[in-house]
Short mmCIF file of C-alpha atoms and ligand atoms in Angstrom, two decimals:
data_model
loop_
_atom_site.label_atom_id
_atom_site.label_comp_id
_atom_site.label_asym_id
_atom_site.label_seq_id
_atom_site.Cartn_x
_atom_site.Cartn_y
_atom_site.Cartn_z
CA MET E 160 -0.07 -0.29 -0.04
CA HIS E 161 2.87 2.71 0.77
CA THR E 162 4.65 2.54 -2.41
CA LYS E 163 1.89 2.93 -4.85
CA THR E 164 1.91 6.42 -6.48
CA LEU E 165 -0.50 9.22 -5.92
CA ILE E 166 -2.48 8.34 -8.67
CA GLU E 167 -3.22 4.50 -8.07
CA LEU E 168 -4.16 5.65 -4.01
CA SER E 169 -6.90 8.25 -5.72
CA THR E 170 -7.80 5.33 -8.04
CA ALA E 171 -7.90 2.85 -5.53
CA LEU E 172 -9.79 5.23 -2.70
CA HIS E 173 -12.17 6.18 -5.49
CA ASN E 174 -13.16 2.67 -6.47
CA GLY E 175 -13.93 1.86 -3.14
CA ASP E 176 -10.78 -0.81 -2.69
CA ILE E 177 -9.88 1.05 0.31
CA SER E 178 -11.18 2.96 2.66
CA SER E 179 -9.29 6.70 3.67
CA VAL E 180 -9.71 5.29 7.45
CA GLU E 181 -7.96 2.46 6.78
CA LEU E 182 -4.86 3.73 4.50
CA THR E 183 -4.58 6.49 7.45
CA GLN E 184 -4.14 4.75 9.60
CA HIS E 185 -2.14 2.35 7.61
CA TYR E 186 0.43 5.14 8.00
CA LEU E 187 -0.12 5.76 11.71
CA ASN E 188 1.20 2.38 11.92
CA ARG E 189 4.00 2.62 10.05
CA ILE E 190 5.01 6.26 12.15
CA ASN E 191 4.04 3.94 15.03
CA SER E 192 6.34 0.92 14.69
CA HIS E 193 8.94 3.35 12.78
CA ASN E 194 9.34 6.68 14.07
CA SER E 195 11.47 6.00 16.77
CA GLU E 196 14.02 4.93 14.47
CA LEU E 197 14.13 8.20 12.25
CA ASN E 198 12.29 11.04 14.78
CA ALA E 199 11.11 12.29 11.75
CA PHE E 200 7.80 13.32 13.11
CA ILE E 201 6.99 16.48 15.86
CA THR E 202 3.59 15.65 15.87
CA VAL E 203 1.57 12.58 15.51
CA ALA E 204 -2.26 13.86 15.09
CA GLU E 205 -3.61 10.71 15.11
CA ASP E 206 -6.89 11.39 15.61
CA HIS E 207 -6.84 14.63 13.89
CA ALA E 208 -6.00 11.85 10.80
CA LEU E 209 -8.41 9.54 11.56
CA GLU E 210 -11.47 12.25 11.45
CA GLN E 211 -9.78 14.27 8.44
CA ALA E 212 -10.34 10.45 7.05
CA ARG E 213 -14.23 9.81 7.88
CA ALA E 214 -14.94 12.75 6.45
CA ALA E 215 -12.95 12.24 3.05
CA ASP E 216 -15.04 8.64 3.07
CA SER E 217 -17.97 10.42 3.46
CA ARG E 218 -16.98 12.96 0.83
CA LEU E 219 -15.84 9.56 -1.31
CA GLN E 220 -18.81 8.05 -0.85
CA GLN E 221 -21.10 11.35 -1.92
CA LYS E 222 -18.83 12.01 -4.88
CA THR E 223 -18.09 15.26 -4.15
CA ALA E 224 -14.28 14.36 -3.87
CA GLY E 225 -11.31 15.40 -5.67
CA ARG E 226 -8.21 14.15 -6.95
CA LEU E 227 -6.48 14.38 -3.44
CA THR E 228 -9.42 13.40 -1.23
CA GLY E 229 -8.63 11.02 1.60
CA ILE E 230 -5.28 10.41 0.24
CA PRO E 231 -2.73 11.42 3.76
CA LEU E 232 0.57 13.42 3.52
CA ALA E 233 2.61 15.22 6.13
CA HIS E 234 2.85 18.72 7.16
CA LYS E 235 6.72 20.62 7.73
CA ASP E 236 5.63 22.08 11.39
CA ILE E 237 6.36 25.33 10.38
CA PHE E 238 2.77 25.61 9.07
CA CYS E 239 0.12 26.43 11.41
CA THR E 240 -2.26 24.37 12.18
CA GLU E 241 -5.31 25.04 13.70
CA GLY E 242 -5.96 23.13 17.21
CA LEU E 243 -2.95 21.32 16.66
CA ARG E 244 1.34 22.44 18.25
CA THR E 245 2.91 24.12 15.56
CA SER E 246 6.69 23.93 16.98
CA CYS E 247 8.64 25.42 14.19
CA GLY E 248 11.19 22.65 15.90
CA SER E 249 12.08 25.29 18.10
CA LYS E 250 11.42 25.03 22.44
CA MET E 251 10.52 28.78 22.25
CA LEU E 252 6.87 27.35 20.01
CA ASP E 253 7.40 24.58 21.87
CA ASN E 254 3.58 24.92 23.90
CA PHE E 255 2.34 26.86 21.02
CA ILE E 256 -1.30 25.98 19.23
CA ALA E 257 -1.89 27.82 16.16
CA PRO E 258 -5.51 29.15 16.53
CA TYR E 259 -5.90 29.30 12.61
CA ASN E 260 -4.16 27.30 9.39
CA ALA E 261 -1.65 28.42 7.41
CA THR E 262 -3.27 28.88 4.04
CA VAL E 263 -1.32 25.45 2.24
CA VAL E 264 -2.89 24.08 5.00
CA GLU E 265 -6.25 25.17 4.24
CA LYS E 266 -5.86 23.94 1.19
CA THR E 267 -4.58 20.71 1.41
CA ASN E 268 -7.42 20.08 3.95
CA ALA E 269 -10.32 21.77 1.60
CA ALA E 270 -8.42 19.20 -1.35
CA GLY E 271 -9.50 16.64 1.17
CA MET E 272 -6.75 15.44 2.30
CA VAL E 273 -5.61 13.73 5.33
CA THR E 274 -2.85 15.14 7.66
CA LEU E 275 -0.90 13.03 9.76
CA GLY E 276 1.29 15.07 11.36
CA LYS E 277 3.87 17.44 12.11
CA THR E 278 7.38 16.48 10.41
CA ASN E 279 10.71 17.59 12.65
CA MET E 280 12.55 20.74 10.98
CA ASP E 281 15.87 22.85 11.46
CA GLU E 282 14.92 25.26 14.64
CA PHE E 283 13.04 27.94 12.59
CA ALA E 284 14.30 26.46 9.61
CA MET E 285 17.79 27.60 9.95
CA GLY E 286 20.11 24.28 9.02
CA SER E 287 21.07 21.85 6.26
CA SER E 288 21.09 18.25 8.54
CA ASN E 289 18.19 19.06 10.69
CA GLU E 290 20.35 19.09 13.57
CA THR E 291 19.44 22.20 15.25
CA SER E 292 16.10 21.02 16.20
CA PHE E 293 15.11 21.53 19.25
CA TYR E 294 13.09 17.73 18.78
CA GLY E 295 16.40 16.06 18.28
CA GLN E 296 18.39 15.33 14.91
CA VAL E 297 15.96 13.11 12.20
CA GLN E 298 17.71 9.71 10.60
CA ASN E 299 18.37 9.29 6.97
CA PRO E 300 16.49 6.02 6.31
CA TRP E 301 18.95 5.00 4.02
CA ASP E 302 21.32 4.94 6.26
CA LYS E 303 20.61 6.42 10.26
CA GLN E 304 24.53 7.44 10.61
CA TYR E 305 23.21 10.22 8.08
CA VAL E 306 21.82 13.22 8.47
CA PRO E 307 18.34 13.61 6.04
CA GLY E 308 19.24 17.36 4.79
CA GLY E 309 18.00 20.13 5.69
CA SER E 310 15.98 22.49 6.80
CA SER E 311 12.46 19.92 6.25
CA GLY E 312 14.08 16.40 6.93
CA GLY E 313 11.11 15.44 9.28
CA SER E 314 9.76 15.61 5.54
CA ALA E 315 12.53 14.07 3.47
CA ALA E 316 12.75 11.29 5.82
CA ALA E 317 9.01 10.74 6.47
CA VAL E 318 8.07 10.03 2.70
CA ALA E 319 11.34 8.05 2.02
CA ALA E 320 10.63 5.70 4.36
CA ASN E 321 7.16 5.45 3.18
CA LEU E 322 5.99 6.43 6.55
CA ALA E 323 3.64 9.74 4.93
CA PRO E 324 3.41 9.19 0.73
CA ILE E 325 4.08 12.98 0.47
CA ALA E 326 5.07 16.11 2.37
CA THR E 327 5.33 19.34 2.35
CA GLY E 328 8.36 21.54 3.04
CA THR E 329 9.33 25.19 2.67
CA ASP E 330 12.64 26.32 1.22
CA THR E 331 14.42 29.39 1.87
CA GLY E 332 18.38 28.57 0.30
CA GLY E 333 17.57 24.63 -0.40
CA SER E 334 15.82 23.10 2.77
CA ILE E 335 12.69 21.45 0.42
CA ARG E 336 15.74 20.18 -2.84
CA GLN E 337 18.81 19.72 -0.40
CA PRO E 338 17.00 17.15 1.86
CA ALA E 339 14.94 15.67 -1.59
CA SER E 340 18.49 14.97 -2.84
CA LEU E 341 19.95 13.28 0.34
CA CYS E 342 16.83 11.16 0.92
CA ASN E 343 16.03 10.70 -3.13
CA LEU E 344 13.30 12.22 -3.57
CA THR E 345 11.64 14.49 -5.64
CA GLY E 346 11.10 17.62 -4.30
CA LEU E 347 10.36 21.37 -5.78
CA LYS E 348 10.73 25.42 -4.84
CA PRO E 349 8.54 27.08 -6.97
CA THR E 350 9.12 30.53 -7.84
CA TYR E 351 8.55 33.29 -5.09
CA GLY E 352 5.07 33.95 -4.38
CA ARG E 353 3.52 30.89 -6.32
CA ILE E 354 2.01 29.10 -3.20
CA SER E 355 1.25 31.59 -0.18
CA ARG E 356 3.11 31.95 2.93
CA TYR E 357 0.01 33.05 5.03
CA GLY E 358 0.96 30.85 8.22
CA MET E 359 3.84 30.26 7.58
CA ILE E 360 6.51 30.65 10.30
CA ALA E 361 8.61 33.72 8.76
CA PHE E 362 12.71 32.82 8.80
CA ALA E 363 13.49 35.14 5.86
CA SER E 364 10.59 36.90 4.27
CA SER E 365 11.68 37.86 1.06
CA LEU E 366 13.68 33.67 0.24
CA ASP E 367 10.79 31.79 1.83
CA GLN E 368 8.61 29.23 -0.40
CA ALA E 369 6.44 26.13 0.35
CA GLY E 370 6.15 23.12 -1.77
CA PRO E 371 6.16 19.62 -2.31
CA MET E 372 7.96 16.66 -1.32
CA ALA E 373 7.31 13.80 -3.73
CA HIS E 374 8.90 9.95 -4.87
CA SER E 375 8.00 11.64 -8.43
CA ALA E 376 7.20 15.13 -10.34
CA GLU E 377 4.05 13.01 -11.19
CA ASP E 378 3.36 13.27 -7.75
CA ALA E 379 4.67 16.71 -7.00
CA ALA E 380 2.53 17.93 -9.70
CA LEU E 381 -0.60 16.80 -8.24
CA LEU E 382 0.16 18.35 -4.61
CA LEU E 383 1.60 21.67 -6.50
CA ASN E 384 -1.70 21.94 -8.20
CA GLU E 385 -3.57 22.45 -4.50
CA MET E 386 -1.35 24.08 -2.89
CA ALA E 387 -0.62 26.86 -5.54
CA GLY E 388 -2.64 30.31 -5.97
CA PHE E 389 -3.05 33.56 -5.05
CA ASP E 390 -4.13 34.64 -1.60
CA PRO E 391 -5.11 38.51 -0.72
CA ARG E 392 -3.68 37.21 2.74
CA ASP E 393 -0.38 37.49 1.41
CA SER E 394 1.31 40.47 -0.37
CA THR E 395 4.11 38.69 -2.00
CA SER E 396 1.68 35.98 -3.53
CA VAL E 397 1.35 36.16 -7.30
CA GLU E 398 -2.15 37.40 -8.89
CA GLN E 399 -1.69 34.27 -11.58
CA ASP E 400 -3.45 32.01 -12.51
CA VAL E 401 -2.76 27.96 -11.63
CA PRO E 402 -2.36 25.67 -14.49
CA ASP E 403 -3.06 21.64 -14.14
CA TYR E 404 0.71 21.32 -13.35
CA SER E 405 0.08 17.52 -14.32
CA ALA E 406 -1.35 18.03 -17.55
CA THR E 407 2.29 18.50 -19.67
CA LEU E 408 4.09 16.45 -17.57
CA ASN E 409 4.25 13.94 -20.81
CA ASP E 410 4.86 16.89 -23.33
CA SER E 411 8.02 16.33 -25.22
CA ILE E 412 11.13 17.73 -24.17
CA GLU E 413 12.69 16.91 -28.24
CA GLY E 414 14.91 20.57 -28.49
CA LEU E 415 14.77 21.29 -24.85
CA LYS E 416 18.44 23.70 -24.07
CA ILE E 417 19.48 22.60 -21.04
CA GLY E 418 22.18 24.68 -20.01
CA LEU E 419 25.24 23.49 -17.76
CA PRO E 420 26.79 26.43 -15.63
CA LYS E 421 30.41 25.77 -15.00
CA GLU E 422 30.64 27.21 -11.68
CA TYR E 423 28.05 24.13 -10.77
CA PHE E 424 31.24 21.69 -11.48
CA GLY E 425 33.56 23.58 -10.26
CA GLU E 426 36.24 22.88 -6.82
CA GLY E 427 34.21 20.97 -3.90
CA LEU E 428 32.03 19.56 -5.67
CA ASP E 429 32.61 15.04 -5.03
CA PRO E 430 33.52 13.56 -8.40
CA GLN E 431 31.32 11.02 -7.71
CA VAL E 432 28.23 13.07 -7.70
CA ALA E 433 29.72 15.19 -10.01
CA ALA E 434 29.36 11.57 -12.28
CA ALA E 435 26.18 10.90 -11.61
CA VAL E 436 25.32 13.95 -12.66
CA GLU E 437 26.57 14.09 -16.19
CA THR E 438 25.21 10.63 -16.22
CA ALA E 439 22.01 11.83 -15.95
CA ILE E 440 22.83 14.91 -18.78
CA LYS E 441 23.18 12.11 -20.97
CA THR E 442 20.43 11.03 -20.72
CA TYR E 443 18.53 14.00 -21.10
CA GLU E 444 20.77 14.00 -23.94
CA SER E 445 19.29 10.85 -25.23
CA LEU E 446 15.88 11.97 -24.73
CA GLY E 447 16.51 14.73 -27.26
CA ALA E 448 17.89 17.89 -25.26
CA ILE E 449 20.84 20.51 -26.32
CA ILE E 450 23.20 20.56 -23.83
CA LYS E 451 25.09 24.11 -23.90
CA ASP E 452 27.81 25.31 -21.29
CA ILE E 453 26.63 28.86 -19.63
CA THR E 454 28.09 30.90 -17.01
CA LEU E 455 26.51 32.33 -13.94
CA PRO E 456 29.40 34.22 -12.94
CA ASN E 457 28.36 35.46 -9.54
CA THR E 458 27.43 31.94 -8.42
CA SER E 459 30.65 32.55 -5.78
CA LEU E 460 28.91 35.47 -4.03
CA ALA E 461 25.48 33.82 -3.36
CA VAL E 462 26.29 31.93 -0.14
CA PRO E 463 27.70 35.11 1.56
CA THR E 464 24.83 36.83 0.36
CA TYR E 465 22.43 35.23 1.57
CA TYR E 466 23.93 34.89 5.43
CA VAL E 467 24.08 38.59 5.37
CA VAL E 468 20.42 38.86 3.91
CA ALA E 469 18.77 35.63 5.39
CA PRO E 470 20.08 36.46 8.95
CA ALA E 471 18.56 40.14 8.75
CA GLU E 472 15.69 39.10 7.75
CA CYS E 473 14.73 36.69 10.19
CA SER E 474 16.29 39.23 13.21
CA SER E 475 13.77 40.89 12.45
CA ASN E 476 10.75 38.15 12.15
CA LEU E 477 12.44 36.46 15.24
CA SER E 478 11.67 39.48 17.34
CA ARG E 479 7.88 38.67 17.73
CA MET E 480 8.83 35.99 19.99
CA ASP E 481 8.96 38.06 22.93
CA GLY E 482 7.94 35.71 25.87
CA VAL E 483 5.17 38.13 25.53
CA ARG E 484 2.28 37.19 23.03
CA PHE E 485 3.04 33.36 22.51
CA GLY E 486 5.97 31.23 22.50
CA HIS E 487 8.34 30.47 26.26
CA ARG E 488 7.92 32.60 28.79
CA CYS E 489 10.75 32.77 31.60
CA ASP E 490 9.42 31.56 35.48
CA ASP E 491 9.00 34.82 37.36
CA PRO E 492 10.64 37.74 35.26
CA LYS E 493 12.04 40.55 37.84
CA ASP E 494 11.00 43.38 35.26
CA LEU E 495 10.61 43.91 31.43
CA LEU E 496 13.79 43.45 30.01
CA ASP E 497 14.52 40.34 31.84
CA LEU E 498 11.44 38.88 30.95
CA TYR E 499 12.69 39.62 27.41
CA GLN E 500 16.32 38.80 27.49
CA ARG E 501 15.61 35.38 29.46
CA SER E 502 12.69 33.80 27.64
CA ARG E 503 14.63 34.55 23.64
CA GLY E 504 17.64 33.58 26.26
CA GLU E 505 15.87 29.56 27.05
CA GLY E 506 14.06 29.67 23.95
CA PHE E 507 15.82 29.78 21.34
CA GLY E 508 18.44 27.56 20.36
CA GLU E 509 22.20 27.89 19.28
CA GLU E 510 21.90 28.46 15.28
CA VAL E 511 19.33 30.97 15.80
CA LYS E 512 21.16 33.01 18.29
CA ARG E 513 23.83 33.21 15.67
CA ARG E 514 22.01 34.48 12.84
CA ILE E 515 19.87 36.88 15.24
CA MET E 516 23.15 38.24 16.13
CA ILE E 517 24.39 38.01 12.47
CA GLY E 518 21.31 39.85 11.34
CA THR E 519 20.71 42.74 13.78
CA TYR E 520 24.78 43.57 13.36
CA ALA E 521 24.25 44.25 9.76
CA LEU E 522 21.04 46.21 9.61
CA SER E 523 22.83 48.02 12.61
CA ALA E 524 23.45 52.10 11.26
CA GLY E 525 26.84 52.16 10.78
CA TYR E 526 27.03 48.79 9.27
CA TYR E 527 24.12 48.68 6.84
CA ASP E 528 25.58 49.97 3.96
CA ALA E 529 28.89 48.41 3.98
CA TYR E 530 26.52 44.82 4.79
CA TYR E 531 22.61 44.79 4.18
CA LEU E 532 23.15 46.96 1.31
CA LYS E 533 25.84 45.35 -0.32
CA ALA E 534 24.38 42.40 -0.15
CA GLN E 535 21.30 43.52 -1.58
CA GLN E 536 23.50 44.70 -4.45
CA CYS E 537 25.06 41.52 -4.54
CA ARG E 538 21.71 40.07 -5.58
CA ARG E 539 20.78 41.91 -7.95
CA LEU E 540 24.21 40.49 -9.69
CA ILE E 541 23.20 36.99 -8.53
CA SER E 542 19.30 37.23 -10.54
CA ASP E 543 20.63 39.00 -13.68
CA ASP E 544 23.03 35.96 -14.65
CA PHE E 545 20.12 33.90 -14.51
CA LYS E 546 18.38 36.57 -16.62
CA GLN E 547 21.17 36.80 -19.10
CA ALA E 548 21.39 32.57 -19.03
CA PHE E 549 17.87 32.32 -19.53
CA ASN E 550 18.01 34.19 -23.34
CA ASP E 551 20.05 30.87 -24.57
CA VAL E 552 18.44 27.71 -22.19
CA ASP E 553 15.14 26.36 -21.39
CA VAL E 554 16.01 25.45 -17.88
CA ILE E 555 19.26 24.89 -16.47
CA MET E 556 20.85 21.73 -14.57
CA GLY E 557 23.72 20.68 -12.24
CA PRO E 558 24.26 18.57 -9.02
CA THR E 559 21.89 19.91 -6.04
CA ALA E 560 23.92 19.71 -3.02
CA PRO E 561 28.53 18.87 -3.77
CA THR E 562 28.04 15.42 -1.54
CA THR E 563 25.78 13.21 -0.87
CA ALA E 564 24.34 12.89 2.70
CA PHE E 565 27.41 13.45 5.31
CA LYS E 566 27.74 11.79 9.25
CA LEU E 567 25.48 13.42 11.84
CA GLY E 568 27.90 15.48 13.57
CA ALA E 569 30.39 15.83 10.94
CA LYS E 570 30.14 19.77 10.41
CA THR E 571 27.87 20.22 14.03
CA ASP E 572 30.77 22.63 14.77
CA ASP E 573 31.78 24.15 12.08
CA PRO E 574 28.81 26.34 10.68
CA VAL E 575 30.80 27.75 7.56
CA ALA E 576 31.09 24.13 6.37
CA MET E 577 27.62 23.06 6.81
CA TYR E 578 26.55 26.25 5.26
CA LEU E 579 28.07 25.27 1.83
CA ALA E 580 25.90 22.50 1.74
CA ASP E 581 23.52 24.71 -0.28
CA ILE E 582 25.96 26.36 -2.30
CA TYR E 583 23.71 25.29 -5.91
CA THR E 584 20.66 25.61 -4.13
CA ILE E 585 21.04 29.30 -2.55
CA SER E 586 20.85 31.79 -5.85
CA THR E 587 17.76 30.67 -6.69
CA ASN E 588 16.12 31.51 -3.55
CA LEU E 589 17.61 34.94 -4.01
CA ALA E 590 17.10 35.40 -7.67
CA GLY E 591 13.05 33.88 -6.64
CA LEU E 592 13.40 31.50 -9.19
CA PRO E 593 12.11 28.16 -9.16
CA GLY E 594 14.18 25.16 -8.15
CA MET E 595 13.63 20.86 -8.33
CA SER E 596 15.37 18.44 -6.67
CA ILE E 597 15.10 14.87 -8.37
CA PRO E 598 16.55 11.59 -7.73
CA ALA E 599 19.56 10.61 -9.95
CA GLY E 600 21.55 7.73 -8.53
CA PHE E 601 23.85 6.97 -5.89
CA VAL E 602 27.18 6.70 -4.47
CA LYS E 603 28.22 3.89 -2.05
CA GLY E 604 24.75 3.40 -1.70
CA LEU E 605 23.65 6.88 -0.94
CA PRO E 606 20.96 8.75 -3.33
CA VAL E 607 22.62 12.16 -5.65
CA GLY E 608 19.62 14.52 -6.62
CA LEU E 609 20.02 16.32 -9.41
CA GLN E 610 18.90 20.18 -9.55
CA ILE E 611 16.79 21.74 -12.33
CA ILE E 612 16.14 25.56 -12.51
CA GLY E 613 13.83 27.17 -14.05
CA ASN E 614 12.54 30.37 -15.73
CA TYR E 615 9.55 32.34 -13.34
CA PHE E 616 6.77 30.58 -12.87
CA ASP E 617 7.73 27.17 -15.03
CA GLU E 618 7.35 24.95 -12.93
CA ALA E 619 4.71 22.89 -15.22
CA ARG E 620 8.20 22.39 -17.31
CA LEU E 621 10.80 21.93 -14.70
CA LEU E 622 7.65 18.76 -13.82
CA ASN E 623 7.71 17.58 -17.06
CA VAL E 624 11.44 17.71 -17.79
CA ALA E 625 11.42 15.60 -14.54
CA HIS E 626 9.01 13.26 -15.74
CA ARG E 627 10.28 12.75 -19.06
CA TYR E 628 13.75 12.21 -16.88
CA GLN E 629 11.62 9.64 -14.41
CA GLN E 630 9.71 7.64 -17.22
CA ALA E 631 13.29 6.43 -18.84
CA THR E 632 15.18 6.23 -15.41
CA ASP E 633 14.41 4.55 -12.18
CA TRP E 634 16.18 5.95 -9.62
CA HIS E 635 12.88 7.70 -7.80
CA GLN E 636 11.26 4.34 -7.28
CA GLN E 637 14.38 2.70 -5.03
CA SER E 638 13.43 2.32 -1.33
CA PRO E 639 15.40 2.31 1.73
CA ASP E 640 15.59 -1.67 2.29
CA ASN E 641 14.26 -1.45 6.01
CA PHE E 642 10.96 1.02 4.93
CA LYS E 643 9.67 -1.13 1.95
N1 LIG Q 712 20.55 25.75 5.16
C1 LIG Q 712 20.39 27.39 4.85
C2 LIG Q 712 20.12 27.75 6.06
O1 LIG Q 712 20.68 26.78 7.07
C3 LIG Q 712 18.62 27.22 4.34
C4 LIG Q 712 17.66 26.95 4.77
C5 LIG Q 712 16.28 26.84 4.56
O2 LIG Q 712 16.08 26.72 3.01
N2 LIG Q 712 15.36 26.99 4.96
O3 LIG Q 712 19.31 29.24 6.07
#
């Protein structure tokens, strides 16, 4: 049951071969037996899920069900869920029960999908290994000594281990694509503004974007159909029609122009990862694509630019966590300042504090021009590189991450080494472009991801390009031995 595609599950539900309650119970049982090995879920919403499943079953009986009605999913614990804890991986929000649903959750609910629970994540989505979570590290189902990637590591582990058929994630600098790469999944970060950020706890508002984490492009398209769209409650969401992303999956890619940026194949890239990516590119050539060498000359500015912009924005966003309105409050504060200081000091973890400090510094009078303003200028240069490149090519390809999964603990003492895990993903967030990671082979038993970057609002093409590859290969169908 847990190895079926969403379309197979949907067909089984619509034909009455299985009920949503049975399907949901099947996944809840898998979570109960395997979550302790992986720590993929922070909250398992058993009662809530079964209630949603019963409602889905009545819609299925009354023939008012949609394509995804009755299908379970897991939400990253960054999305507000009414009545369920929304922790964002932080002690600060350990006691926070959201009073409303994020638009993404509202939309999956309206589609009749069933929320199995909330997945583990790096604290406030800051990290590339899921090791900064207050709820502890997540283990990679492919090898439990390795990280699943971050910050959407819980969603990645849950789907890779078949504890949920699909999940949501968010990506500020790579947090959908990098864990997808490390766990053999198909993850898509859409164009900035494609999906509403309302009710998605903000890390860096000008970079954050939600997206699906799935086994295949076909599954990802189905969930994106539900997640995407304009939302008047998010002033950065874009008022543009949502195409049916499933409708164009099979389009021909004959003549597709693929750009390979030379900066994505240089120093720091594991040669075996490079080899797997090159094999994938050959497959595209055999499918009729045309390969072009391109350059994105400002790539080396991406990580330093991001680590000014993202901390600057997070220092402002996280100021609302002050021990007054919601979240953690210290015991017996002696005055207001003590309340702020101790509540924040106790509630936030080390990485979050580091970012707040850097961001506050970069925004302070006297340093603003030297850091923040400079970073914004670099950001423009990075966007212009892509603009230039898309004059000549339809999509850009390269590795998603420089290496396969690394060992738990390997980079926890070296923040800069950790930051470099996102070296190929961060630029697309700075430019607001859509990017995707798809399974492209294994190195020593650990998955490799191929990244596909598209032009603005070209998600349909990315999914099409990914799907055609998945018709020709079976990497995406591989599951880790212990979770088949
Ligand atoms: N790893 C990056 C960071 O730590 C990106 C995280 C993300 O995309 N949420 O900021």
